[in-house]
XYZ file of N, CA and C in Angstrom:
243
model
N 3.339 -131.281 233.191
C 4.665 -131.619 232.715
C 5.435 -130.333 232.422
N 6.581 -130.200 233.026
C 7.407 -129.024 232.801
C 8.307 -129.240 231.594
N 8.442 -128.205 230.792
C 9.319 -128.260 229.625
C 10.515 -127.359 229.898
N 11.684 -127.924 229.897
C 12.890 -127.152 230.198
C 13.748 -126.903 228.962
N 13.456 -127.583 227.890
C 14.196 -127.393 226.645
C 13.203 -127.194 225.510
N 13.577 -126.377 224.562
C 12.799 -126.182 223.352
C 13.752 -126.417 222.190
N 13.549 -127.498 221.481
C 14.452 -127.900 220.398
C 15.890 -128.014 220.893
N 16.045 -128.534 222.104
C 17.372 -128.777 222.653
C 18.047 -127.587 223.305
N 17.350 -126.461 223.398
C 17.944 -125.266 224.009
C 17.036 -124.734 225.102
N 17.608 -123.971 225.995
C 16.850 -123.394 227.098
C 16.322 -121.999 226.786
N 16.634 -121.468 225.609
C 16.075 -120.184 225.178
C 16.007 -120.167 223.654
N 15.230 -119.242 223.122
C 15.125 -119.116 221.662
C 15.855 -117.883 221.142
N 16.436 -117.094 222.043
C 17.026 -115.820 221.627
C 18.550 -115.846 221.512
N 19.195 -116.912 221.915
C 20.656 -116.933 221.992
C 21.376 -116.595 220.698
N 20.940 -117.203 219.605
C 21.600 -116.938 218.320
C 21.471 -115.472 217.920
N 20.293 -114.909 218.166
C 20.067 -113.507 217.796
C 20.803 -112.553 218.728
N 20.936 -112.919 220.004
C 21.730 -112.101 220.923
C 23.160 -112.029 220.405
N 23.715 -113.179 220.022
C 25.083 -113.217 219.490
C 25.193 -112.384 218.215
N 24.234 -112.545 217.294
C 24.270 -111.795 216.032
C 24.237 -110.286 216.280
N 23.324 -109.849 217.149
C 23.212 -108.413 217.428
C 24.455 -107.891 218.143
N 25.000 -108.690 219.057
C 26.214 -108.293 219.778
C 27.379 -108.139 218.812
N 27.544 -109.103 217.925
C 28.650 -109.046 216.972
C 28.469 -107.916 215.973
N 27.229 -107.637 215.592
C 26.970 -106.535 214.667
C 27.412 -105.205 215.272
N 27.262 -105.075 216.578
C 27.695 -103.858 217.265
C 29.164 -103.922 217.679
N 29.832 -105.001 217.323
C 31.250 -105.208 217.649
C 31.510 -105.151 219.149
N 30.596 -105.784 219.896
C 30.746 -105.878 221.343
C 31.286 -107.253 221.705
N 32.125 -107.299 222.710
C 32.532 -108.593 223.257
C 31.448 -109.037 224.237
N 31.513 -110.279 224.646
C 30.573 -110.751 225.661
C 30.759 -109.959 226.953
N 31.985 -109.631 227.261
C 32.285 -108.816 228.448
C 31.653 -107.431 228.330
N 31.742 -106.820 227.133
C 31.122 -105.508 226.899
C 29.611 -105.573 227.107
N 28.989 -106.615 226.558
C 27.540 -106.759 226.697
C 27.156 -106.948 228.159
N 27.899 -107.767 228.878
C 27.627 -107.972 230.306
C 27.724 -106.647 231.057
N 28.712 -105.828 230.733
C 28.879 -104.528 231.387
C 27.697 -103.609 231.090
N 27.248 -103.582 229.825
C 26.101 -102.749 229.462
C 24.844 -103.208 230.183
N 24.678 -104.518 230.316
C 23.522 -105.042 231.034
C 23.574 -104.648 232.505
N 24.767 -104.699 233.092
C 24.913 -104.321 234.494
C 24.588 -102.846 234.699
N 25.036 -101.996 233.784
C 24.721 -100.564 233.864
C 23.213 -100.352 233.780
N 22.545 -101.200 232.986
C 21.091 -101.092 232.819
C 20.320 -101.757 233.962
N 21.029 -102.347 234.918
C 20.369 -102.901 236.091
C 20.221 -104.399 236.142
N 20.738 -105.104 235.146
C 20.679 -106.571 235.131
C 22.067 -107.101 235.444
N 22.207 -107.727 236.597
C 23.506 -108.248 237.000
C 23.777 -109.552 236.250
N 24.744 -109.492 235.350
C 25.082 -110.645 234.525
C 26.570 -110.597 234.211
N 27.205 -111.732 234.301
C 28.632 -111.849 234.009
C 28.830 -112.358 232.578
N 30.059 -112.302 232.104
C 30.378 -112.742 230.748
C 29.976 -114.190 230.519
N 30.190 -115.061 231.498
C 29.860 -116.469 231.298
C 28.354 -116.677 231.129
N 27.535 -115.833 231.737
C 26.086 -115.927 231.546
C 25.705 -115.522 230.128
N 26.357 -114.490 229.599
C 26.116 -114.092 228.208
C 26.492 -115.250 227.285
N 27.611 -115.884 227.534
C 28.047 -117.016 226.728
C 27.020 -118.144 226.775
N 26.523 -118.451 227.962
C 25.554 -119.528 228.115
C 24.220 -119.190 227.441
N 23.834 -117.919 227.448
C 22.627 -117.509 226.718
C 22.834 -117.754 225.234
N 23.984 -117.323 224.720
C 24.247 -117.431 223.287
C 24.301 -118.886 222.802
N 24.769 -119.794 223.635
C 24.823 -121.202 223.201
C 23.568 -121.980 223.599
N 22.663 -121.304 224.321
C 21.372 -121.910 224.616
C 21.305 -122.780 225.850
N 22.260 -122.634 226.758
C 22.241 -123.462 227.959
C 21.765 -122.703 229.187
N 21.281 -121.473 229.013
C 20.771 -120.676 230.134
C 19.411 -120.101 229.773
N 18.487 -120.174 230.730
C 17.191 -119.539 230.549
C 17.362 -118.025 230.514
N 16.436 -117.340 229.846
C 16.420 -115.881 229.808
C 15.069 -115.436 230.358
N 15.100 -114.618 231.389
C 13.849 -114.130 231.968
C 13.264 -113.025 231.096
N 12.008 -112.710 231.337
C 11.357 -111.678 230.537
C 12.017 -110.314 230.723
N 12.405 -109.977 231.950
C 13.049 -108.674 232.154
C 14.446 -108.643 231.535
N 15.148 -109.778 231.520
C 16.450 -109.823 230.851
C 16.274 -109.637 229.349
N 15.253 -110.257 228.784
C 14.975 -110.110 227.352
C 14.666 -108.650 227.018
N 13.900 -107.999 227.883
C 13.559 -106.593 227.664
C 14.817 -105.722 227.665
N 15.695 -105.927 228.641
C 16.911 -105.116 228.734
C 17.881 -105.483 227.610
N 17.985 -106.757 227.265
C 18.829 -107.145 226.129
C 18.387 -106.421 224.864
N 17.081 -106.348 224.639
C 16.601 -105.681 223.421
C 16.954 -104.200 223.425
N 16.863 -103.556 224.587
C 17.211 -102.136 224.666
C 18.701 -101.915 224.469
N 19.511 -102.724 225.154
C 20.972 -102.570 225.079
C 21.481 -102.868 223.672
N 20.891 -103.864 223.012
C 21.337 -104.260 221.670
C 20.616 -103.489 220.564
N 19.655 -102.637 220.945
C 18.900 -101.809 219.999
C 18.177 -102.644 218.942
N 17.501 -103.683 219.424
C 16.655 -104.523 218.570
C 15.349 -104.755 219.317
N 14.331 -105.209 218.612
C 13.057 -105.467 219.273
C 13.073 -106.811 219.993
N 12.214 -106.936 220.997
C 12.078 -108.215 221.684
C 11.553 -109.265 220.698
N 10.670 -108.855 219.800
C 10.121 -109.781 218.798
C 11.241 -110.326 217.909
N 12.156 -109.465 217.513
C 13.273 -109.926 216.675
C 14.138 -110.919 217.452
N 14.390 -110.624 218.734
C 15.232 -111.505 219.533
C 14.652 -112.915 219.633
N 13.330 -113.037 219.676
C 12.727 -114.365 219.791
C 12.309 -114.951 218.442
N 12.647 -114.262 217.358
C 12.411 -114.810 216.023
C 11.015 -114.605 215.476
N 10.230 -113.719 216.099
C 8.878 -113.455 215.602
C 8.906 -112.495 214.426
N 9.744 -111.479 214.514
C 9.818 -110.435 213.489
C 10.979 -110.751 212.559
N 10.731 -111.566 211.568
C 11.807 -112.016 210.665
C 12.288 -110.926 209.752
C-alpha cells in the first residue's frame, strides 16, 4: 500500500521551510532563485506548494533547502526541536 499523504500533507517540512524563509526575509521567488543557483531547478509556485504541503520534497531537495536556508535537515523535518 502506497502512502501519499502524511497527516493530510505530502511533506513534513513545508511549515519549517516557510518559517526559515521568512526569518531570512526571503520571498518565495528569492528562495527559488537560490535553489536554482545551488542546482535545484524550482520555480516560485513549487516553493509555495512545498510550504502548503501539496508537493513532495525529494531527499536532494531537502538537502539543498537546508543549505540554502542555513538550517539542519533534522530541523526541517521536525526531528531537532
